[in-house]
CSV table of C-alpha atoms in Angstrom, one decimal:
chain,number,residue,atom,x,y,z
A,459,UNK,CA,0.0,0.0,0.0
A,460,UNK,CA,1.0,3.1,-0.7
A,461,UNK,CA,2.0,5.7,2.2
A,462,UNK,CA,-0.2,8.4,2.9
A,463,UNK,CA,2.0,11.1,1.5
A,464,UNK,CA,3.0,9.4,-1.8
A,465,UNK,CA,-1.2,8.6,-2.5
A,466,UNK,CA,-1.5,12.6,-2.1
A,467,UNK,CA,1.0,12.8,-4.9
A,468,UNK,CA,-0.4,10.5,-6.8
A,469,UNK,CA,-3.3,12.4,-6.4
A,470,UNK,CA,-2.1,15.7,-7.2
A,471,UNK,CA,0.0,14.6,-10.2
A,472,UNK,CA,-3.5,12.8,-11.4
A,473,UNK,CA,-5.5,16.0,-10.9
A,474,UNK,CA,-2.6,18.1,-12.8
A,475,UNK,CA,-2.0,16.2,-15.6
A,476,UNK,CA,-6.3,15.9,-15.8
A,477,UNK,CA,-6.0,20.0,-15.7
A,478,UNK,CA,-4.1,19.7,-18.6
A,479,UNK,CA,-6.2,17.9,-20.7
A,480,UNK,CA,-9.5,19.4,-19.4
A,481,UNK,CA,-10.9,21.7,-22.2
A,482,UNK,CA,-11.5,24.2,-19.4
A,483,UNK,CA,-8.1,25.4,-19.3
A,484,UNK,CA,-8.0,26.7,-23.2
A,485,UNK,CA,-10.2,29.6,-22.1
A,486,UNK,CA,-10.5,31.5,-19.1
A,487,UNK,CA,-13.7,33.1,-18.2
A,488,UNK,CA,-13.2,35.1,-15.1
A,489,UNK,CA,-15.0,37.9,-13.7
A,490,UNK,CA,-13.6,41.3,-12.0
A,491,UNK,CA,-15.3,44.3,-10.9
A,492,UNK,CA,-17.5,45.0,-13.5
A,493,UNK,CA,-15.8,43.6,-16.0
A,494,UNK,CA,-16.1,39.9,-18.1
A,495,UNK,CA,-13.0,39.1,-18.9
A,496,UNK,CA,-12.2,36.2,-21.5
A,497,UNK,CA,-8.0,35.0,-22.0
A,498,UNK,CA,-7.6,32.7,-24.6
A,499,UNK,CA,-5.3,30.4,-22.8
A,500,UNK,CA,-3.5,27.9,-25.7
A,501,UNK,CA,-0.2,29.2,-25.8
A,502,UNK,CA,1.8,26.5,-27.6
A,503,UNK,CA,-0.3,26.7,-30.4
A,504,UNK,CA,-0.3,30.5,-29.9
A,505,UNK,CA,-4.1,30.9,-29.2
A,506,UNK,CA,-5.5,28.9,-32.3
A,507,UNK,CA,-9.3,28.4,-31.9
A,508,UNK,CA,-11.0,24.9,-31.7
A,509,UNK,CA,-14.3,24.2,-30.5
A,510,UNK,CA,-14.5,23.4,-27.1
A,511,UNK,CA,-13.4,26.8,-27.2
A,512,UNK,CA,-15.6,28.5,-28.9
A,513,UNK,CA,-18.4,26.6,-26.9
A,514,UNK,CA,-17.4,28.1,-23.4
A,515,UNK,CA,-17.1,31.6,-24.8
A,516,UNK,CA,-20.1,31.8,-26.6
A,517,UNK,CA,-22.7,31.3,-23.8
A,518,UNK,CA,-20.7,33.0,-21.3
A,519,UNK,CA,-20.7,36.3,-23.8
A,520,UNK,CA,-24.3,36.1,-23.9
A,521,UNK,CA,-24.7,35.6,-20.2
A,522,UNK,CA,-22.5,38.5,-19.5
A,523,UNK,CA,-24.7,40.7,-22.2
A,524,UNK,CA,-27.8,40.1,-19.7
A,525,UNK,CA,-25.8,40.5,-16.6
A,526,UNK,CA,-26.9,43.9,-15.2
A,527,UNK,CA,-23.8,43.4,-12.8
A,528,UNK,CA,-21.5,43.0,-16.0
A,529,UNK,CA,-20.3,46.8,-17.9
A,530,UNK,CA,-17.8,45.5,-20.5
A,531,UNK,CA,-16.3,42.4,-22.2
A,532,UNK,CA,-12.4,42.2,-22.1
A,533,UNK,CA,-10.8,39.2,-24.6
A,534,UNK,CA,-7.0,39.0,-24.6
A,535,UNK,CA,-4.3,35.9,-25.0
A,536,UNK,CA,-2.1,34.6,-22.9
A,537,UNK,CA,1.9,33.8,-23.7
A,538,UNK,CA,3.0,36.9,-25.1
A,539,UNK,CA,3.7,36.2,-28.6
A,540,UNK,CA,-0.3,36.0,-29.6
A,541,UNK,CA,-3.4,37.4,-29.5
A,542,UNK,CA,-5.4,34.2,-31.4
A,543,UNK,CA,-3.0,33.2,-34.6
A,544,UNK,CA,-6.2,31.8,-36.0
A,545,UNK,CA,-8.7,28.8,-36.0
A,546,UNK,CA,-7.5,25.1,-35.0
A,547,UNK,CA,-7.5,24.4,-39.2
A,548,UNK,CA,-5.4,21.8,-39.0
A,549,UNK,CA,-8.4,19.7,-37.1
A,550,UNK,CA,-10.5,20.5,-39.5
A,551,UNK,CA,-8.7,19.1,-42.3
A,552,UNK,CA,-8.2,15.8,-40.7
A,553,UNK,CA,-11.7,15.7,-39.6
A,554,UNK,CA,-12.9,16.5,-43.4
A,555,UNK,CA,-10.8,13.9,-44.6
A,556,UNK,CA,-13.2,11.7,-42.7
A,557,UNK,CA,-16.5,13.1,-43.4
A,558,UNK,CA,-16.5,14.3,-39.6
A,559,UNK,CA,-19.4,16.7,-38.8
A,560,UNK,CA,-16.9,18.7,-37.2
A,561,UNK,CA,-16.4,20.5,-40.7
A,562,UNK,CA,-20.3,21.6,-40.3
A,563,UNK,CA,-19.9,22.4,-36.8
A,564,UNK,CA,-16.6,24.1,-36.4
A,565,UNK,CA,-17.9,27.0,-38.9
A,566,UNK,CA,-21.3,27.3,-38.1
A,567,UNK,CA,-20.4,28.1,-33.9
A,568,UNK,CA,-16.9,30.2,-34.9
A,569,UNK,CA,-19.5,32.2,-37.1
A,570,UNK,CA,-22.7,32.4,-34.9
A,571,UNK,CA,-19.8,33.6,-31.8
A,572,UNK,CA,-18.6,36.0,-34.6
A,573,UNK,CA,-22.1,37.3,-35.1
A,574,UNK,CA,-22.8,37.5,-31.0
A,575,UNK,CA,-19.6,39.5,-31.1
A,576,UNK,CA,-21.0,42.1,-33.6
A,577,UNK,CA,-24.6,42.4,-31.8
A,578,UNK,CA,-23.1,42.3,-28.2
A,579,UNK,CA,-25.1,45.3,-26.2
A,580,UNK,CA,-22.0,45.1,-24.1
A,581,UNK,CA,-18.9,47.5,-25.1
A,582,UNK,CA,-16.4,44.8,-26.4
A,583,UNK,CA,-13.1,45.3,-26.3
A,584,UNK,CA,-10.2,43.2,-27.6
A,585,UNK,CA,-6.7,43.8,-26.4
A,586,UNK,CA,-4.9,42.1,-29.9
A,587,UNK,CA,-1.3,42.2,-28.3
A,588,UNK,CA,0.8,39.9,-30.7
A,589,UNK,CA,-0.2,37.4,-33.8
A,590,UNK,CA,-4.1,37.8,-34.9
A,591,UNK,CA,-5.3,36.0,-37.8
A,592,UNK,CA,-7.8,34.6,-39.6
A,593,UNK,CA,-10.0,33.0,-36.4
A,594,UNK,CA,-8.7,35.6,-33.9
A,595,UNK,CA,-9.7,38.8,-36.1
A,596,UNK,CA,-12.8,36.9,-35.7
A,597,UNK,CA,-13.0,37.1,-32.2
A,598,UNK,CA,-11.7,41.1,-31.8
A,599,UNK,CA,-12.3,42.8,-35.5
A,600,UNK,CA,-16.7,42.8,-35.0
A,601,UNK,CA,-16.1,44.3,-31.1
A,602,UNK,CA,-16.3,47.6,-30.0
A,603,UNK,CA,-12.6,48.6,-29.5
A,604,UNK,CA,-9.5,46.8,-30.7
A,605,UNK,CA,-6.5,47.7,-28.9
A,606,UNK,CA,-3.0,47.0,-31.1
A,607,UNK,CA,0.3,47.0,-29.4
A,608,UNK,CA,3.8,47.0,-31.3
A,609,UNK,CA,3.7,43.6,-31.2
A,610,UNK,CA,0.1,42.9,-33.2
A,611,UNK,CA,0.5,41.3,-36.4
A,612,UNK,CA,-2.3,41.3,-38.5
A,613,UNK,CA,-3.4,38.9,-41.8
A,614,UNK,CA,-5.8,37.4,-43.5
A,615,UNK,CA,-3.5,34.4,-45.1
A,616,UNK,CA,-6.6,32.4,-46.2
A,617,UNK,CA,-5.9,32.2,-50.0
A,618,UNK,CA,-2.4,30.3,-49.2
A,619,UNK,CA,-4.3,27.4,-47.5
A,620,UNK,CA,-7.4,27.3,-50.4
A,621,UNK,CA,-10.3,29.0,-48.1
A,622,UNK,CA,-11.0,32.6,-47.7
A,623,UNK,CA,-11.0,35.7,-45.3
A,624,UNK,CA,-13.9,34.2,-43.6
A,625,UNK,CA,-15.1,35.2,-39.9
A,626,UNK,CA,-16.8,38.1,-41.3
A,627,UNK,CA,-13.8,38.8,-43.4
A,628,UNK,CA,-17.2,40.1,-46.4
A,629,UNK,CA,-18.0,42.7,-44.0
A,630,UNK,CA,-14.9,44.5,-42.6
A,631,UNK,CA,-12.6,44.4,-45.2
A,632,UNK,CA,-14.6,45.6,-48.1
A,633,UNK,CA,-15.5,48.6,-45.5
A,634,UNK,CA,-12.1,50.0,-44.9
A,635,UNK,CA,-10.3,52.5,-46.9
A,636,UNK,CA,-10.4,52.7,-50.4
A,637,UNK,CA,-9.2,48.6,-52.1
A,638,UNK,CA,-7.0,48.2,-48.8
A,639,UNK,CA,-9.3,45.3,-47.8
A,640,UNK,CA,-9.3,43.6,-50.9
A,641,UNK,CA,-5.5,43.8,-51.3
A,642,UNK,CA,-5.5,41.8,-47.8
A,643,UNK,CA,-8.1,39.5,-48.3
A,644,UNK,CA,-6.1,38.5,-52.2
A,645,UNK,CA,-2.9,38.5,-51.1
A,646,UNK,CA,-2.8,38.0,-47.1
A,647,UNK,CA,-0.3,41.0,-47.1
A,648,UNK,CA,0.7,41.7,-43.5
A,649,UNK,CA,0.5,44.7,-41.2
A,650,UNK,CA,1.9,45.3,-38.0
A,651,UNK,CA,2.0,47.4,-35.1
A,652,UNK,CA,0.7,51.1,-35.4
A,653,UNK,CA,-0.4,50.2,-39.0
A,654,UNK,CA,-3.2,47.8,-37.9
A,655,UNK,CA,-4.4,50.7,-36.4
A,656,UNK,CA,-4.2,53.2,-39.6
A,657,UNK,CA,-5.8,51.4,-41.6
A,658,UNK,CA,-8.7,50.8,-39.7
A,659,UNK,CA,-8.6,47.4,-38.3
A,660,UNK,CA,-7.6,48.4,-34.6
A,661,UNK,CA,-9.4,51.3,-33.0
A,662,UNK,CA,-6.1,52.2,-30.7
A,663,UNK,CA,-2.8,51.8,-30.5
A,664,UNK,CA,-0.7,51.4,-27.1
A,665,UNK,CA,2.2,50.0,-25.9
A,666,UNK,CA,2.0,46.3,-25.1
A,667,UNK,CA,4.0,47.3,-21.8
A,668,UNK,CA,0.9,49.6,-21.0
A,669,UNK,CA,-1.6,46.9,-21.1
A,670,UNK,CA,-2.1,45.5,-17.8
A,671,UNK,CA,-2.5,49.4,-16.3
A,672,UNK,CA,-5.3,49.8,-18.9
A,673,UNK,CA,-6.9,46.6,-18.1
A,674,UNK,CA,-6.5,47.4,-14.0
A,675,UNK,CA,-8.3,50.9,-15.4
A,676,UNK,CA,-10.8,49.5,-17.3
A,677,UNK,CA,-12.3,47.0,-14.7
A,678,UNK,CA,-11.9,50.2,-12.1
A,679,UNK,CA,-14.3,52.3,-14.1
A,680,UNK,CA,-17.2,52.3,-12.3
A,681,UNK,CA,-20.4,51.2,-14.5
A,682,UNK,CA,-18.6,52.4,-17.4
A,683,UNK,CA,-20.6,53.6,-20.8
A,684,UNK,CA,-19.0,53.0,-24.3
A,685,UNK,CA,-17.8,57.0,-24.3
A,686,UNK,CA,-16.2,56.4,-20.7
A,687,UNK,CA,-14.3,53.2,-22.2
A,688,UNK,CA,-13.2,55.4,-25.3
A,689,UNK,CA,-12.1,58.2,-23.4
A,690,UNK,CA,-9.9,55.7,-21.4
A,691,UNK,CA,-8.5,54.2,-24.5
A,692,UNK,CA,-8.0,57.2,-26.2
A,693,UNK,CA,-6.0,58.8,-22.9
A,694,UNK,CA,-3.7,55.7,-23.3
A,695,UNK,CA,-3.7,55.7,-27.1
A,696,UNK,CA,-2.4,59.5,-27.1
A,697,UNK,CA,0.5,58.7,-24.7
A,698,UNK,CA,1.9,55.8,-26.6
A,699,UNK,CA,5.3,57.2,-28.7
A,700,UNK,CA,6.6,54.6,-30.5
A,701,UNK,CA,6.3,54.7,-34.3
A,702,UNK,CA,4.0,57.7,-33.5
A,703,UNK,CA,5.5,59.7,-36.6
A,704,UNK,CA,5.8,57.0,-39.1
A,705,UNK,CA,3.6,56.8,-42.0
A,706,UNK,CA,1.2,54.3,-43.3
A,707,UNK,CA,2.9,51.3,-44.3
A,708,UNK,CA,0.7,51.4,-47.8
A,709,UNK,CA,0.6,54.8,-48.1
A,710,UNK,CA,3.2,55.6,-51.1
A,711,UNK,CA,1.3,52.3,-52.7
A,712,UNK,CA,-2.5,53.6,-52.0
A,713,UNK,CA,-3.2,55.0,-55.2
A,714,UNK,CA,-1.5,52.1,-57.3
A,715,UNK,CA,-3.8,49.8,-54.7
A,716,UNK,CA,-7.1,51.5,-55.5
A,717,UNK,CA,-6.8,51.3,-58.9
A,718,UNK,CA,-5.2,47.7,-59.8
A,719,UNK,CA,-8.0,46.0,-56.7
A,720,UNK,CA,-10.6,47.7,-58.3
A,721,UNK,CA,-11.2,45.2,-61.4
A,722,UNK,CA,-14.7,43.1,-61.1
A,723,UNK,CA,-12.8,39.8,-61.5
A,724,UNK,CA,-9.5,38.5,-60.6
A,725,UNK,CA,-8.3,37.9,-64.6
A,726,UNK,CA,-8.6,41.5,-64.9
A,727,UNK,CA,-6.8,42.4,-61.4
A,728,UNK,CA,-4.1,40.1,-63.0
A,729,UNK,CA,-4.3,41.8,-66.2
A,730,UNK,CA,-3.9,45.3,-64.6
A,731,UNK,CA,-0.9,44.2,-62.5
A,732,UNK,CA,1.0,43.2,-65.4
A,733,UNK,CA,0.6,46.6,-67.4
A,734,UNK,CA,1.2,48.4,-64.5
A,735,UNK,CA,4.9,46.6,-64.5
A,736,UNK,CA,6.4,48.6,-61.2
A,737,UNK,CA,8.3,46.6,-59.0
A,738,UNK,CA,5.1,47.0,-56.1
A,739,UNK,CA,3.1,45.4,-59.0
A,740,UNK,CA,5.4,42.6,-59.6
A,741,UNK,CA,5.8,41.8,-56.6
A,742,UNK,CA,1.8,41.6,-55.6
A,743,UNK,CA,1.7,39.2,-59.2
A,744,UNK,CA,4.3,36.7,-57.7
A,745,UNK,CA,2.4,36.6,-54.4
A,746,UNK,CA,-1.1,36.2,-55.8
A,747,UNK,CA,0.0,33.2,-58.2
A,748,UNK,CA,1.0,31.3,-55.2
A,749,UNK,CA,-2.8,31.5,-54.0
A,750,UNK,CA,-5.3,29.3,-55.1
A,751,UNK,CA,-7.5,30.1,-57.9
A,752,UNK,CA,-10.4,28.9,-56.5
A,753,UNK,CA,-9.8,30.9,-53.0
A,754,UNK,CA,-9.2,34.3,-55.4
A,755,UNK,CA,-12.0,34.1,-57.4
A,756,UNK,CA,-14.5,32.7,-54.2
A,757,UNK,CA,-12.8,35.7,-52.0
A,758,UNK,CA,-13.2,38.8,-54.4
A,759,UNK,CA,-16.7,38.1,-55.1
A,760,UNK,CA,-17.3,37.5,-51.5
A,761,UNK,CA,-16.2,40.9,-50.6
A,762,UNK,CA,-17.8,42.6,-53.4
A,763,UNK,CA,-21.3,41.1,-52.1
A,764,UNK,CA,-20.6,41.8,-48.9
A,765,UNK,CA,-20.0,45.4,-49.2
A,766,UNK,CA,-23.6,45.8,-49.2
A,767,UNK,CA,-25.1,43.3,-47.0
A,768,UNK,CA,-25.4,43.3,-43.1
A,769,UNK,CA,-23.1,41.2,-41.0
A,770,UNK,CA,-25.4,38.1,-40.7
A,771,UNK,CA,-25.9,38.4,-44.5
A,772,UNK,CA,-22.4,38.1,-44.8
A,773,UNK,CA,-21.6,35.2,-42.7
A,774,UNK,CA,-25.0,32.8,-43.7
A,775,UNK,CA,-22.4,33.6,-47.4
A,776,UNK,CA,-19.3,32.7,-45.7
A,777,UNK,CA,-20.8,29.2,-44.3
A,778,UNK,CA,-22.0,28.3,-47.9
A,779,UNK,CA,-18.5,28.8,-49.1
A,780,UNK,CA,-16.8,27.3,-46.0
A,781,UNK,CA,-19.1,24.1,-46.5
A,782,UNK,CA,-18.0,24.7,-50.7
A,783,UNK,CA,-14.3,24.7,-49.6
A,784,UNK,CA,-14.9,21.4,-47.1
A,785,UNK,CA,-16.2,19.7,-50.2
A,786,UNK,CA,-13.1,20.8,-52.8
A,787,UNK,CA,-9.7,19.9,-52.9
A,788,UNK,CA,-7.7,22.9,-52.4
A,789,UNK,CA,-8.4,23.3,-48.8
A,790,UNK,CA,-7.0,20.4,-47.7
A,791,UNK,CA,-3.6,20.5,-50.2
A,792,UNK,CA,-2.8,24.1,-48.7
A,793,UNK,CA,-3.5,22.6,-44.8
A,794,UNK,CA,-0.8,19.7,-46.4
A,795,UNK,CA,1.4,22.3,-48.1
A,796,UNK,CA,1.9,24.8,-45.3
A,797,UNK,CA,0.8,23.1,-42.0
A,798,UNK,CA,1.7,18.9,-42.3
A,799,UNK,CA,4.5,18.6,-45.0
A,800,UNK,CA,5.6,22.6,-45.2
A,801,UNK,CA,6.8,22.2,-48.6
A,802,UNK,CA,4.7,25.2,-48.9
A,803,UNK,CA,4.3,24.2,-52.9
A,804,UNK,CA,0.9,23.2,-53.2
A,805,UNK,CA,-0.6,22.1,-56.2
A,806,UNK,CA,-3.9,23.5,-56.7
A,807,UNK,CA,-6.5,21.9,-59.1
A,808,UNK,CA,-7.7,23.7,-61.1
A,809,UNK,CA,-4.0,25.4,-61.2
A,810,UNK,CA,-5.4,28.3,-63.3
A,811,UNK,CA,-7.6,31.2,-62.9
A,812,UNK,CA,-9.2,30.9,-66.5
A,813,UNK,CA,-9.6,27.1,-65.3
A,814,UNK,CA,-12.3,28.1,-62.4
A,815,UNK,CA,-15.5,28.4,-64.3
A,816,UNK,CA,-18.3,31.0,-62.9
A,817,UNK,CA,-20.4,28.7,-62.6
A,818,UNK,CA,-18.1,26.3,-60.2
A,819,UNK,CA,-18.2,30.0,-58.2
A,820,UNK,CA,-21.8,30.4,-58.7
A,821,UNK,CA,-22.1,26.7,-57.4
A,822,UNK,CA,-20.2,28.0,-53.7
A,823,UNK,CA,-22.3,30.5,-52.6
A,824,UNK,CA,-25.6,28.7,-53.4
A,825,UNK,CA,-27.9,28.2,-50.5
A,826,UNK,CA,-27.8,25.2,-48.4
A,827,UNK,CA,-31.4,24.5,-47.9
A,828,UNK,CA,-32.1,23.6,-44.2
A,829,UNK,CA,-28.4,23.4,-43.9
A,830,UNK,CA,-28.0,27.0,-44.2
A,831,UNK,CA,-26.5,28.9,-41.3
A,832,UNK,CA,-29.3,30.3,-39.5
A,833,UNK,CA,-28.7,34.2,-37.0
């Protein structure tokens, strides 16, 4: 028998290593003073999203939204290096392989949580210190206030891995300024820091060092409004001096991005790319010919539909084409390409622009019956 003192390790070492594979520990869900406050809590795989995820934060935003008790909604990560790099794709993939429902499920939560992030009564506010991608501009971009730190590096890179700036991606980026969001959602270009900020994805900028002071402020406030939040971020955000004087990262390229993104259909973006000739141009050519086809064409008419629709409009599209991409063959050769084998040369079928037929596009964004995403 075992002595007293080595069964209480036993019993500690059982209950640690059964914290670590508890689901409860990839998400925090705390409460202080008046504010919710949610820490994405996965740091090896810097943040990524899966579902058990999704399904503790989703419930406990909308409890918080009828909480009288509850004035704001805090979401940060933990670990330094990311906000939320994205969603758990890599899951996905293997479960699609397999006809696992998990392809259905995955995408209809991530976008219903997406929606109850839009439509939350409660001032929202994501502090997007480090990498945010794809899933994790998902969880911050449809808040009320998204805080970006020197360290935030922001990207769409869903044309690389054959799917497309979902999470909303139809409503945001077609609304910044000028073609900015279609040259992010086509080519996944990166921005980082104060820039996230400029061009309109991040509502502040302060210095990652500065966060935990402005999260001790926020929960102080007492029953704080949306104006008394902002006039706390922007006291922060006027303070913070570093890259305070540089410009825009895309400024000297603005007017060439306007023009050359404007084109109704990704032949002609192509087509205006190569008479422009500069060496911005050539470079944006190279980068979009390592995208899929299919994730171009789907992704520009995505955002040039959702330009005018609402946000649920938007993301009952989105689950039509994540359900078309679940079905194709690109998705899971750029998850082989860039996440298992990271040979990072996929081969895309079709391989060609001219070889994806408008009415294989048409087919994506048809309506999926009873299957449809319902908000």
């Amino acid at each position: 028998r075992l002595k007293p003192l080595n069964r209480l390790q036993v019993i500690l070492q059982h209950l640690k290593m059964s914290k670590h594979t508890d689901s409860t520990t990839e998400v925090l869900l705390e409460k202080r003073g008046g504010a919710g406050i949610i820490t994405l809590n996965r740091p090896k795989v810097l943040n990524a999203l899966n579902l058990s995820m999704i399904r503790q934060i989703y419930p406990q935003i909308k409890a918080w939204e009828q909480d009288p008790e509850t004035f704001l909604i805090i979401i940060k990560g933990t670990g330094g290096k990311a906000f939320c790099a994205g969603g758990d794709i890599r899951t996905i993939a293997d479960a699609g392989k397999v006809g696992d429902r998990l392809t259905q499920d995955f995408f209809r939560e991530e976008y219903t949580l997406n929606n109850a992030i839009g439509t939350c009564k409660k001032p929202y506010v994501a502090l997007i210190d480090g990498i945010t991608m794809g899933g994790g501009v998902g969880l911050s971009v449809h808040g009320h206030f998204r805080v970006a730190t020197e360290k935030t590096l922001f990207a769409m890179p869903e044309t690389a891995i054959g799917l497309f700036p979902d999470v909303g991606g139809g409503y945001f980026l077609p609304r910044l300024s000028g073609k900015i969001g279609y040259y992010l959602a086509l080519t996944g270009f990166r921005l980082k820091g104060r820039d996230v900020q400029k061009a309109g994805i991040a509502t502040h900028f302060v210095e990652s060092e500065k966060l935990p002071a402005l999260e001790e402020d926020l929960i102080a406030l007492k029953s704080p409004s949306t104006e008394s939040i902002a006039d706390l971020l922007n006291s922060y955000h006027v303070k913070s001096k570093i890259d305070q004087e540089k410009e825009f990262v895309l400024d000297e390229q603005m007017e060439k991005i306007n023009s050359l993104f404007s084109a109704n259909n990704m032949e002609e973006i192509v087509k205006k790319l190569k008479q422009d000739g500069s060496a911005f141009a050539i470079k944006q050519l190279e980068t979009i010919n390592k995208m899929s086809p299919t994730s171009l064409k789907m992704a520009l008419r995505q955002l040039r539909e959702g330009a005018s629709m609402s946000l649920q409009e938007v993301l009952t599209m989105e689950y039509r084409l994540s359900q078309a991409c679940m079905r194709g063959h690109d998705f899971y050769e750029g998850v082989r390409a860039v996440l298992i084998d990271k040979d990072q040369s996929p081969r895309w079928k079709p391989a060609a622009l001219e070889e994806v037929s408008d009415e294989f596009v048409d087919d994506c964004f048809k309506p999926l019956g009873n299957n449809d995403l319902k908000l």
